[in-house]
């Protein structure tokens, strides 16, 4: 791309301003720099292998076009091109091709249906290898026919357009992206085909992988994603069915959204020694078990989540897996600290069954298991909390007792200060009658 930009600038610099003095306006439209496209010269291989053609551009600064191949050629190798265009129906005239290799091409231009092998022998098991090649765009419907293998090795791909690889054949033996750099995969770029082995290894994906970028793919053998770097997986980025074995190992993910993987697994899942910088809510929840599993087995399969590092865990639900599996968490290091309140919440979740295998950053800036944080650090905090609560409760009880005693003393003192009531002396009934007569009639005569 830089060469395409710099070349016209250099031409204008060389021509200079005198160009306008020598060229009229009518001639200006006729003055355009065209690079004539040259058909690659292909020769038969001198090796004993019959039917192989080698097309070598020799790194010449030319825009080459792949010739139209016909006949019983069994192998084709196109190599060492500065620029190579493969036009539509380039290979439709072949019927015995087993191997196509495009290697060392600085700018490979593929037109729609340029890799069409519909007329090739379906039993030829055709293999397509693109190696050490820059492809600005893999267009829609570029591959067609009975293909056995498609491999991108040390390639730089600008964009996989929708339906780049779709409905390839009855069953693709393998699809591999190895040690490659991919800028963008658009929705439905890989769609509706069966493959025995799907491998992404040592590759980097820059742009977010869109919803259903890999869609309705039956992986009859293994889907292996290893030693790779992926920026952001949007919901449903990998939407597949009938994946027998799913393996992610030694890879880095900047962010996984919820249900980034939507897969029906036939056998097992292994996620080992990866780094997940950020995991959103239920990123792995979409990985479920295919309904046919229990017709062949009686126990749940294992889902291994071992020796992975996490940059940030929103909450316990981020590490949420389907109950279809016997989930095993081991050696999970989460690069964030948690408080005792959070440990209590996590202990009540799935992580409580693996508290010895979940590690957080402790107050000493070292990794410490969830169990130790909860039982030691939080126990010490609880001790001081209980001590403070005990002191407060004891103080309240003592104050209450003092108030009760004070109230009792005051009440007794007030009781003694009341007037004493004089009670009359007890009399008999006869004595009471005499007293009443005296009070009513005065003194008796005998008293005079």
CSV table of C-alpha atoms in Angstrom, one decimal:
chain,number,residue,atom,x,y,z
A,1,UNK,CA,0.0,0.0,0.0
A,2,UNK,CA,2.9,2.4,0.8
A,3,UNK,CA,4.5,1.6,-2.5
A,4,UNK,CA,1.3,2.5,-4.4
A,5,UNK,CA,1.2,5.8,-2.6
A,6,UNK,CA,4.9,6.7,-2.9
A,7,UNK,CA,5.3,5.8,-6.6
A,8,UNK,CA,3.0,8.5,-8.0
A,9,UNK,CA,4.6,11.1,-5.7
A,10,UNK,CA,8.0,10.2,-7.0
A,11,UNK,CA,6.9,10.4,-10.6
A,12,UNK,CA,5.5,13.9,-10.1
A,13,UNK,CA,8.7,15.0,-8.3
A,14,UNK,CA,10.8,13.8,-11.2
A,15,UNK,CA,8.6,15.3,-13.9
A,16,UNK,CA,8.4,18.7,-12.2
A,17,UNK,CA,6.5,21.8,-13.1
A,18,UNK,CA,7.7,21.8,-16.7
A,19,UNK,CA,5.2,19.1,-17.5
A,20,UNK,CA,2.4,21.5,-17.7
A,21,UNK,CA,4.3,23.6,-20.4
A,22,UNK,CA,4.6,20.6,-22.7
A,23,UNK,CA,1.2,18.8,-22.3
A,24,UNK,CA,-2.1,20.3,-23.4
A,25,UNK,CA,-5.4,19.7,-21.5
A,26,UNK,CA,-6.5,17.4,-24.3
A,27,UNK,CA,-3.4,15.2,-23.9
A,28,UNK,CA,-3.6,15.3,-20.2
A,29,UNK,CA,-6.4,12.7,-20.0
A,30,UNK,CA,-4.4,10.4,-22.2
A,31,UNK,CA,-1.4,10.6,-19.9
A,32,UNK,CA,-1.9,7.8,-17.4
A,33,UNK,CA,0.6,5.5,-16.0
A,34,UNK,CA,-0.4,2.0,-16.8
A,35,UNK,CA,1.6,-1.1,-15.8
A,36,UNK,CA,0.9,-3.8,-18.4
A,37,UNK,CA,-0.2,-7.0,-16.9
A,38,UNK,CA,2.0,-10.0,-17.9
A,39,UNK,CA,1.0,-13.6,-17.9
A,40,UNK,CA,3.2,-15.7,-15.7
A,41,UNK,CA,5.4,-18.1,-17.7
A,42,UNK,CA,4.9,-21.7,-16.5
A,43,UNK,CA,7.1,-24.6,-17.2
A,44,UNK,CA,6.9,-28.3,-16.5
A,45,UNK,CA,8.8,-29.4,-13.5
A,46,UNK,CA,12.1,-31.2,-14.4
A,47,UNK,CA,11.6,-33.5,-11.5
A,48,UNK,CA,10.5,-37.0,-12.1
A,49,UNK,CA,7.0,-36.1,-10.9
A,50,UNK,CA,4.8,-35.9,-13.9
A,51,UNK,CA,2.2,-33.2,-14.4
A,52,UNK,CA,3.6,-30.5,-12.2
A,53,UNK,CA,3.9,-26.9,-13.4
A,54,UNK,CA,6.1,-24.2,-11.9
A,55,UNK,CA,5.2,-20.5,-12.5
A,56,UNK,CA,8.1,-18.3,-11.2
A,57,UNK,CA,7.8,-14.5,-11.5
A,58,UNK,CA,11.5,-14.1,-10.5
A,59,UNK,CA,10.7,-11.1,-8.3
A,60,UNK,CA,10.5,-8.9,-11.4
A,61,UNK,CA,8.7,-5.6,-10.9
A,62,UNK,CA,5.7,-6.6,-13.0
A,63,UNK,CA,2.0,-7.0,-12.5
A,64,UNK,CA,1.5,-10.7,-13.3
A,65,UNK,CA,-1.6,-12.6,-14.2
A,66,UNK,CA,-1.9,-16.3,-13.6
A,67,UNK,CA,-2.6,-18.2,-16.8
A,68,UNK,CA,-5.7,-20.2,-17.5
A,69,UNK,CA,-4.8,-23.8,-16.7
A,70,UNK,CA,-6.3,-26.7,-18.5
A,71,UNK,CA,-5.8,-30.5,-18.8
A,72,UNK,CA,-4.4,-33.1,-16.5
A,73,UNK,CA,-2.0,-31.0,-14.5
A,74,UNK,CA,-1.7,-32.5,-11.0
A,75,UNK,CA,0.3,-29.8,-9.2
A,76,UNK,CA,0.8,-26.1,-9.7
A,77,UNK,CA,3.3,-23.8,-8.0
A,78,UNK,CA,3.2,-20.0,-8.5
A,79,UNK,CA,6.0,-18.2,-6.7
A,80,UNK,CA,8.1,-15.1,-6.2
A,81,UNK,CA,5.8,-12.4,-7.6
A,82,UNK,CA,5.7,-8.7,-6.8
A,83,UNK,CA,2.1,-8.6,-7.8
A,84,UNK,CA,-0.1,-11.5,-9.0
A,85,UNK,CA,-3.8,-11.4,-10.1
A,86,UNK,CA,-5.8,-14.6,-10.2
A,87,UNK,CA,-8.8,-14.1,-12.4
A,88,UNK,CA,-12.2,-15.8,-12.4
A,89,UNK,CA,-12.2,-19.4,-13.7
A,90,UNK,CA,-8.4,-19.7,-13.8
A,91,UNK,CA,-8.6,-23.3,-12.7
A,92,UNK,CA,-12.0,-24.5,-14.0
A,93,UNK,CA,-10.3,-26.3,-16.9
A,94,UNK,CA,-8.5,-28.7,-14.6
A,95,UNK,CA,-9.7,-32.2,-13.6
A,96,UNK,CA,-6.8,-33.9,-11.9
A,97,UNK,CA,-5.3,-31.2,-9.7
A,98,UNK,CA,-4.2,-32.3,-6.3
A,99,UNK,CA,-2.0,-29.4,-5.1
A,100,UNK,CA,-1.9,-25.6,-5.6
A,101,UNK,CA,0.8,-23.6,-4.0
A,102,UNK,CA,1.1,-19.8,-4.1
A,103,UNK,CA,4.2,-18.7,-2.3
A,104,UNK,CA,6.2,-15.5,-1.8
A,105,UNK,CA,3.7,-13.0,-3.4
A,106,UNK,CA,3.9,-9.4,-2.2
A,107,UNK,CA,0.5,-8.5,-3.5
A,108,UNK,CA,-1.9,-11.3,-4.3
A,109,UNK,CA,-5.2,-10.1,-5.9
A,110,UNK,CA,-7.9,-12.8,-5.8
A,111,UNK,CA,-11.1,-12.2,-7.8
A,112,UNK,CA,-14.4,-13.8,-6.9
A,113,UNK,CA,-14.5,-17.5,-8.0
A,114,UNK,CA,-10.8,-17.3,-8.8
A,115,UNK,CA,-10.2,-20.5,-6.9
A,116,UNK,CA,-13.1,-22.4,-8.5
A,117,UNK,CA,-12.3,-26.1,-8.9
A,118,UNK,CA,-15.9,-27.3,-9.5
A,119,UNK,CA,-14.8,-29.5,-12.5
A,120,UNK,CA,-11.9,-31.0,-10.6
A,121,UNK,CA,-12.0,-34.7,-9.7
A,122,UNK,CA,-13.8,-34.9,-6.3
A,123,UNK,CA,-11.4,-37.8,-5.4
A,124,UNK,CA,-8.3,-35.7,-6.1
A,125,UNK,CA,-8.2,-34.3,-2.5
A,126,UNK,CA,-7.0,-30.9,-3.6
A,127,UNK,CA,-4.8,-29.0,-1.2
A,128,UNK,CA,-4.4,-25.2,-1.4
A,129,UNK,CA,-1.4,-23.7,0.3
A,130,UNK,CA,-1.0,-19.9,0.5
A,131,UNK,CA,2.4,-19.2,2.0
A,132,UNK,CA,4.4,-16.0,2.8
A,133,UNK,CA,1.9,-13.9,0.9
A,134,UNK,CA,0.1,-10.6,1.3
A,135,UNK,CA,-3.6,-10.6,0.4
A,136,UNK,CA,-5.4,-7.2,0.8
A,137,UNK,CA,-8.8,-8.8,0.4
A,138,UNK,CA,-10.2,-12.4,0.3
A,139,UNK,CA,-13.3,-11.7,-1.7
A,140,UNK,CA,-16.7,-13.3,-1.4
A,141,UNK,CA,-17.2,-16.7,-3.0
A,142,UNK,CA,-13.5,-17.0,-3.8
A,143,UNK,CA,-13.3,-20.8,-3.3
A,144,UNK,CA,-15.5,-23.4,-4.7
A,145,UNK,CA,-15.3,-27.1,-5.4
A,146,UNK,CA,-14.2,-30.3,-3.7
A,147,UNK,CA,-11.3,-29.1,-1.6
A,148,UNK,CA,-9.4,-31.2,0.9
A,149,UNK,CA,-7.3,-28.6,2.6
A,150,UNK,CA,-6.8,-24.8,2.7
A,151,UNK,CA,-3.9,-23.4,4.6
A,152,UNK,CA,-2.7,-19.8,5.1
A,153,UNK,CA,0.9,-19.8,6.4
A,154,UNK,CA,2.8,-16.6,7.2
A,155,UNK,CA,0.3,-14.5,5.4
A,156,UNK,CA,-1.0,-11.0,5.9
A,157,UNK,CA,-4.7,-10.7,5.2
A,158,UNK,CA,-6.4,-7.4,5.1
A,159,UNK,CA,-10.0,-8.5,5.2
A,160,UNK,CA,-12.0,-11.8,4.9
A,161,UNK,CA,-15.2,-10.6,3.1
A,162,UNK,CA,-18.6,-12.3,3.8
A,163,UNK,CA,-18.8,-15.8,2.3
A,164,UNK,CA,-15.1,-15.9,1.6
A,165,UNK,CA,-15.0,-19.5,2.5
A,166,UNK,CA,-18.4,-21.1,2.3
A,167,UNK,CA,-20.0,-24.4,1.1
A,168,UNK,CA,-16.5,-25.6,0.0
A,169,UNK,CA,-17.3,-29.2,-0.4
A,170,UNK,CA,-19.0,-32.1,1.3
A,171,UNK,CA,-16.2,-32.2,3.9
A,172,UNK,CA,-13.0,-30.2,4.2
A,173,UNK,CA,-10.2,-32.2,5.7
A,174,UNK,CA,-8.5,-29.1,7.3
A,175,UNK,CA,-8.6,-25.4,7.4
A,176,UNK,CA,-5.5,-23.7,8.9
A,177,UNK,CA,-4.4,-20.2,9.6
A,178,UNK,CA,-0.8,-20.4,10.8
A,179,UNK,CA,1.6,-17.7,11.8
A,180,UNK,CA,-0.5,-15.1,10.0
A,181,UNK,CA,-1.7,-11.6,10.5
A,182,UNK,CA,-5.4,-10.9,9.9
A,183,UNK,CA,-6.7,-7.4,10.2
A,184,UNK,CA,-10.5,-8.1,9.9
A,185,UNK,CA,-13.0,-10.9,9.5
A,186,UNK,CA,-16.4,-9.8,8.5
A,187,UNK,CA,-19.7,-11.5,9.4
A,188,UNK,CA,-20.3,-14.8,7.7
A,189,UNK,CA,-16.7,-14.9,6.3
A,190,UNK,CA,-16.5,-18.6,7.2
A,191,UNK,CA,-19.9,-20.2,6.8
A,192,UNK,CA,-21.6,-23.5,6.3
A,193,UNK,CA,-19.1,-26.2,5.7
A,194,UNK,CA,-17.9,-29.3,7.4
A,195,UNK,CA,-14.2,-29.6,8.4
A,196,UNK,CA,-12.4,-32.3,10.2
A,197,UNK,CA,-9.6,-30.1,11.6
A,198,UNK,CA,-9.8,-26.3,12.2
A,199,UNK,CA,-6.6,-24.8,13.4
A,200,UNK,CA,-5.6,-21.2,14.2
A,201,UNK,CA,-2.0,-21.2,15.4
A,202,UNK,CA,0.5,-18.5,16.0
A,203,UNK,CA,-1.7,-15.8,14.4
A,204,UNK,CA,-2.8,-12.3,15.3
A,205,UNK,CA,-6.3,-10.9,14.8
A,206,UNK,CA,-6.4,-7.1,15.1
A,207,UNK,CA,-10.0,-5.9,14.6
A,208,UNK,CA,-12.9,-7.2,16.7
A,209,UNK,CA,-14.2,-10.5,15.4
A,210,UNK,CA,-17.8,-9.8,14.5
A,211,UNK,CA,-21.0,-11.7,15.3
A,212,UNK,CA,-21.2,-15.0,13.3
A,213,UNK,CA,-17.8,-14.5,11.7
A,214,UNK,CA,-17.4,-18.2,11.9
A,215,UNK,CA,-20.9,-19.5,11.5
A,216,UNK,CA,-22.6,-22.9,11.2
A,217,UNK,CA,-19.4,-24.8,10.9
A,218,UNK,CA,-19.4,-28.5,11.8
A,219,UNK,CA,-16.0,-29.4,13.2
A,220,UNK,CA,-16.0,-33.2,13.1
A,221,UNK,CA,-12.6,-33.5,14.7
A,222,UNK,CA,-10.9,-30.7,16.6
A,223,UNK,CA,-11.0,-26.9,16.7
A,224,UNK,CA,-7.6,-25.8,18.1
A,225,UNK,CA,-6.8,-22.2,18.8
A,226,UNK,CA,-3.2,-21.9,20.0
A,227,UNK,CA,-0.4,-19.4,20.5
A,228,UNK,CA,-2.5,-16.6,19.0
A,229,UNK,CA,-3.6,-13.1,19.9
A,230,UNK,CA,-7.2,-12.0,19.5
A,231,UNK,CA,-8.4,-8.5,20.2
A,232,UNK,CA,-12.1,-8.5,21.0
A,233,UNK,CA,-14.6,-11.3,20.5
A,234,UNK,CA,-18.1,-9.9,20.1
A,235,UNK,CA,-21.2,-12.0,21.1
A,236,UNK,CA,-21.5,-15.1,18.9
A,237,UNK,CA,-18.2,-14.4,17.1
A,238,UNK,CA,-17.6,-18.2,17.0
A,239,UNK,CA,-21.0,-19.8,16.3
A,240,UNK,CA,-20.5,-23.5,15.5
A,241,UNK,CA,-22.2,-26.8,15.9
A,242,UNK,CA,-21.1,-30.3,16.4
A,243,UNK,CA,-17.6,-29.4,17.5
A,244,UNK,CA,-16.1,-32.7,18.7
A,245,UNK,CA,-13.1,-31.3,20.7
A,246,UNK,CA,-12.5,-27.6,21.4
A,247,UNK,CA,-9.0,-26.6,22.6
A,248,UNK,CA,-7.7,-23.1,23.4
A,249,UNK,CA,-4.1,-23.0,24.6
A,250,UNK,CA,-1.3,-20.4,25.0
A,251,UNK,CA,-3.4,-17.6,23.5
A,252,UNK,CA,-4.2,-14.0,24.5
A,253,UNK,CA,-7.7,-12.4,24.4
A,254,UNK,CA,-8.1,-8.7,25.2
A,255,UNK,CA,-11.8,-9.0,25.8
A,256,UNK,CA,-14.5,-11.6,25.6
A,257,UNK,CA,-18.1,-10.4,25.5
A,258,UNK,CA,-20.9,-12.5,26.8
A,259,UNK,CA,-21.6,-15.7,24.8
A,260,UNK,CA,-18.5,-15.0,22.6
A,261,UNK,CA,-18.5,-18.8,21.9
A,262,UNK,CA,-21.7,-20.5,20.9
A,263,UNK,CA,-20.9,-24.1,20.3
A,264,UNK,CA,-22.4,-27.5,20.8
A,265,UNK,CA,-19.6,-29.8,21.9
A,266,UNK,CA,-19.6,-33.6,21.2
A,267,UNK,CA,-16.7,-34.5,23.5
A,268,UNK,CA,-14.5,-32.2,25.5
A,269,UNK,CA,-13.3,-28.7,26.1
A,270,UNK,CA,-9.8,-27.6,27.2
A,271,UNK,CA,-8.7,-24.1,27.9
A,272,UNK,CA,-5.2,-24.2,29.2
A,273,UNK,CA,-2.5,-21.5,29.8
A,274,UNK,CA,-4.2,-18.5,28.2
A,275,UNK,CA,-4.5,-14.9,29.2
A,276,UNK,CA,-7.9,-13.2,29.2
A,277,UNK,CA,-7.5,-9.5,29.9
A,278,UNK,CA,-11.2,-8.9,30.4
A,279,UNK,CA,-14.1,-11.3,30.6
A,280,UNK,CA,-17.6,-10.0,30.4
A,281,UNK,CA,-20.7,-11.6,31.9
A,282,UNK,CA,-21.0,-15.3,31.0
A,283,UNK,CA,-18.5,-15.2,28.2
A,284,UNK,CA,-18.3,-19.1,28.2
A,285,UNK,CA,-21.9,-19.8,28.9
A,286,UNK,CA,-22.6,-20.5,25.2
A,287,UNK,CA,-20.4,-23.6,25.2
A,288,UNK,CA,-22.9,-26.4,25.7
A,289,UNK,CA,-23.0,-30.1,25.2
A,290,UNK,CA,-24.5,-31.6,22.1
A,291,UNK,CA,-27.7,-33.6,22.8
A,292,UNK,CA,-26.3,-36.8,21.2
A,293,UNK,CA,-23.5,-37.1,23.8
A,294,UNK,CA,-25.4,-39.0,26.4
A,295,UNK,CA,-26.5,-41.5,23.8
A,296,UNK,CA,-22.9,-42.5,23.7
A,297,UNK,CA,-21.8,-41.8,27.2
A,298,UNK,CA,-23.3,-42.0,30.7
A,299,UNK,CA,-21.2,-39.4,32.5
A,300,UNK,CA,-20.7,-35.7,31.9
A,301,UNK,CA,-17.6,-34.7,29.9
A,302,UNK,CA,-14.8,-32.6,31.4
A,303,UNK,CA,-14.4,-28.9,30.8
A,304,UNK,CA,-10.8,-28.1,31.8
A,305,UNK,CA,-10.0,-24.5,32.7
A,306,UNK,CA,-6.4,-24.8,33.8
A,307,UNK,CA,-3.5,-22.4,34.5
A,308,UNK,CA,-5.2,-19.3,32.9
A,309,UNK,CA,-4.6,-15.7,33.9
A,310,UNK,CA,-7.3,-13.1,34.0
A,311,UNK,CA,-6.7,-9.4,34.0
A,312,UNK,CA,-10.1,-8.4,35.4
A,313,UNK,CA,-13.1,-10.4,36.7
A,314,UNK,CA,-16.3,-8.4,36.8
A,315,UNK,CA,-17.9,-10.8,39.2
A,316,UNK,CA,-18.3,-14.5,39.7
A,317,UNK,CA,-20.8,-14.8,36.9
A,318,UNK,CA,-18.1,-13.9,34.4
A,319,UNK,CA,-16.7,-17.4,34.9
A,320,UNK,CA,-20.0,-19.1,34.3
A,321,UNK,CA,-20.0,-22.5,32.5
A,322,UNK,CA,-22.8,-24.7,31.4
A,323,UNK,CA,-24.0,-27.4,33.8
A,324,UNK,CA,-23.6,-29.9,31.0
A,325,UNK,CA,-20.0,-30.3,31.9
A,326,UNK,CA,-17.9,-31.5,34.8
A,327,UNK,CA,-16.0,-28.2,35.1
A,328,UNK,CA,-12.5,-28.2,36.6
A,329,UNK,CA,-10.8,-25.0,37.5
A,330,UNK,CA,-7.1,-25.1,38.4
A,331,UNK,CA,-4.4,-22.5,38.8
A,332,UNK,CA,-6.6,-19.5,37.9
A,333,UNK,CA,-4.7,-16.3,38.6
A,334,UNK,CA,-6.7,-13.1,38.6
A,335,UNK,CA,-4.7,-9.9,38.6
A,336,UNK,CA,-6.9,-7.9,40.9
A,337,UNK,CA,-7.5,-7.6,44.6
A,338,UNK,CA,-10.8,-8.3,46.4
A,339,UNK,CA,-12.2,-7.4,49.8
A,340,UNK,CA,-13.9,-9.6,52.4
A,341,UNK,CA,-17.3,-8.7,51.2
A,342,UNK,CA,-16.5,-9.8,47.7
A,343,UNK,CA,-14.9,-13.1,48.9
A,344,UNK,CA,-18.2,-13.9,50.8
A,345,UNK,CA,-20.1,-13.4,47.5
A,346,UNK,CA,-17.6,-15.5,45.5
A,347,UNK,CA,-17.6,-18.2,48.1
A,348,UNK,CA,-21.4,-18.6,47.4
A,349,UNK,CA,-20.8,-19.1,43.7
A,350,UNK,CA,-19.2,-21.8,41.5
A,351,UNK,CA,-15.8,-20.6,42.6
A,352,UNK,CA,-16.5,-21.8,46.1
A,353,UNK,CA,-15.9,-25.4,44.9
A,354,UNK,CA,-12.4,-24.4,43.7
A,355,UNK,CA,-11.4,-21.8,46.2
A,356,UNK,CA,-8.0,-23.4,46.6
A,357,UNK,CA,-7.3,-23.0,42.9
A,358,UNK,CA,-8.5,-19.4,42.4
A,359,UNK,CA,-5.8,-16.8,43.2
A,360,UNK,CA,-6.2,-13.0,43.7
A,361,UNK,CA,-3.7,-10.3,44.4
A,362,UNK,CA,-3.4,-10.0,48.1
A,363,UNK,CA,-2.6,-6.9,50.2
A,364,UNK,CA,1.1,-7.9,50.0
A,365,UNK,CA,0.9,-7.7,46.2
A,366,UNK,CA,1.2,-11.4,45.8
A,367,UNK,CA,-1.2,-14.0,44.6
A,368,UNK,CA,-3.2,-15.7,47.4
A,369,UNK,CA,-5.9,-18.2,47.0
A,370,UNK,CA,-9.5,-17.3,47.6
A,371,UNK,CA,-9.7,-19.8,50.5
A,372,UNK,CA,-6.7,-18.2,52.3
A,373,UNK,CA,-8.0,-14.7,51.7
A,374,UNK,CA,-11.3,-15.6,53.2
A,375,UNK,CA,-10.1,-17.8,56.0
A,376,UNK,CA,-7.1,-15.8,57.1
A,377,UNK,CA,-7.2,-12.2,56.1
A,378,UNK,CA,-11.0,-11.9,56.5
A,379,UNK,CA,-10.9,-13.9,59.7
A,380,UNK,CA,-8.5,-11.4,61.2
A,381,UNK,CA,-10.7,-8.6,60.1
A,382,UNK,CA,-13.7,-10.4,61.6
A,383,UNK,CA,-11.8,-10.9,64.9
A,384,UNK,CA,-11.2,-7.1,65.3
A,385,UNK,CA,-14.8,-6.5,64.1
A,386,UNK,CA,-16.2,-8.9,66.7
A,387,UNK,CA,-13.9,-7.4,69.4
A,388,UNK,CA,-15.1,-3.9,68.7
A,389,UNK,CA,-18.7,-5.1,68.7
A,390,UNK,CA,-18.1,-7.0,72.0
A,391,UNK,CA,-16.7,-3.8,73.6
A,392,UNK,CA,-19.6,-1.8,72.4
A,393,UNK,CA,-22.2,-4.3,73.6
A,394,UNK,CA,-20.4,-4.7,77.0
A,395,UNK,CA,-20.3,-0.9,77.4
A,396,UNK,CA,-24.0,-0.6,76.6
A,397,UNK,CA,-24.9,-3.4,79.1
A,398,UNK,CA,-22.8,-1.7,81.8
A,399,UNK,CA,-24.4,1.7,81.2
A,400,UNK,CA,-27.8,0.1,81.3
A,401,UNK,CA,-27.0,-1.6,84.7
A,402,UNK,CA,-25.7,1.7,86.1
A,403,UNK,CA,-28.9,3.5,85.0
A,404,UNK,CA,-31.1,0.8,86.6
A,405,UNK,CA,-29.2,0.9,89.9
A,406,UNK,CA,-29.4,4.7,89.9
A,407,UNK,CA,-33.1,4.6,89.2
A,408,UNK,CA,-33.7,2.1,92.0
A,409,UNK,CA,-31.8,4.2,94.6
A,410,UNK,CA,-33.7,7.4,93.6
A,411,UNK,CA,-37.0,5.5,93.9
A,412,UNK,CA,-36.1,4.3,97.5
A,413,UNK,CA,-35.1,7.7,98.6
A,414,UNK,CA,-38.4,9.2,97.4
A,415,UNK,CA,-40.3,6.5,99.3
A,416,UNK,CA,-38.8,7.4,102.7
A,417,UNK,CA,-39.5,11.1,102.2
A,418,UNK,CA,-43.3,10.6,102.1
A,419,UNK,CA,-45.5,11.5,105.3
A,420,UNK,CA,-46.2,8.8,107.8
A,421,UNK,CA,-49.9,8.0,108.2
A,422,UNK,CA,-51.0,7.8,112.0
A,423,UNK,CA,-53.2,4.8,112.4
A,424,UNK,CA,-55.8,4.8,115.3
A,425,UNK,CA,-55.4,2.5,118.2
A,426,UNK,CA,-57.4,-0.6,117.9
A,427,UNK,CA,-60.7,-0.6,120.1
A,428,UNK,CA,-63.4,-3.1,120.9
A,429,UNK,CA,-66.9,-2.6,119.7
A,430,UNK,CA,-68.1,-1.5,123.2
A,431,UNK,CA,-65.3,1.1,123.5
A,432,UNK,CA,-66.1,2.4,120.1
A,433,UNK,CA,-69.8,2.9,121.1
A,434,UNK,CA,-68.8,4.8,124.2
A,435,UNK,CA,-66.5,7.1,122.3
A,436,UNK,CA,-69.2,7.9,119.8
A,437,UNK,CA,-71.7,8.7,122.5
A,438,UNK,CA,-69.3,11.1,124.1
A,439,UNK,CA,-68.6,12.8,120.8
A,440,UNK,CA,-72.3,13.1,120.1
A,441,UNK,CA,-73.7,14.0,123.6
A,442,UNK,CA,-70.9,15.5,125.4
A,443,UNK,CA,-69.7,14.3,128.8
A,444,UNK,CA,-71.7,11.7,130.7
A,445,UNK,CA,-73.3,12.7,134.1
A,446,UNK,CA,-70.9,10.5,135.9
A,447,UNK,CA,-68.1,12.6,134.6
A,448,UNK,CA,-69.4,15.8,136.3
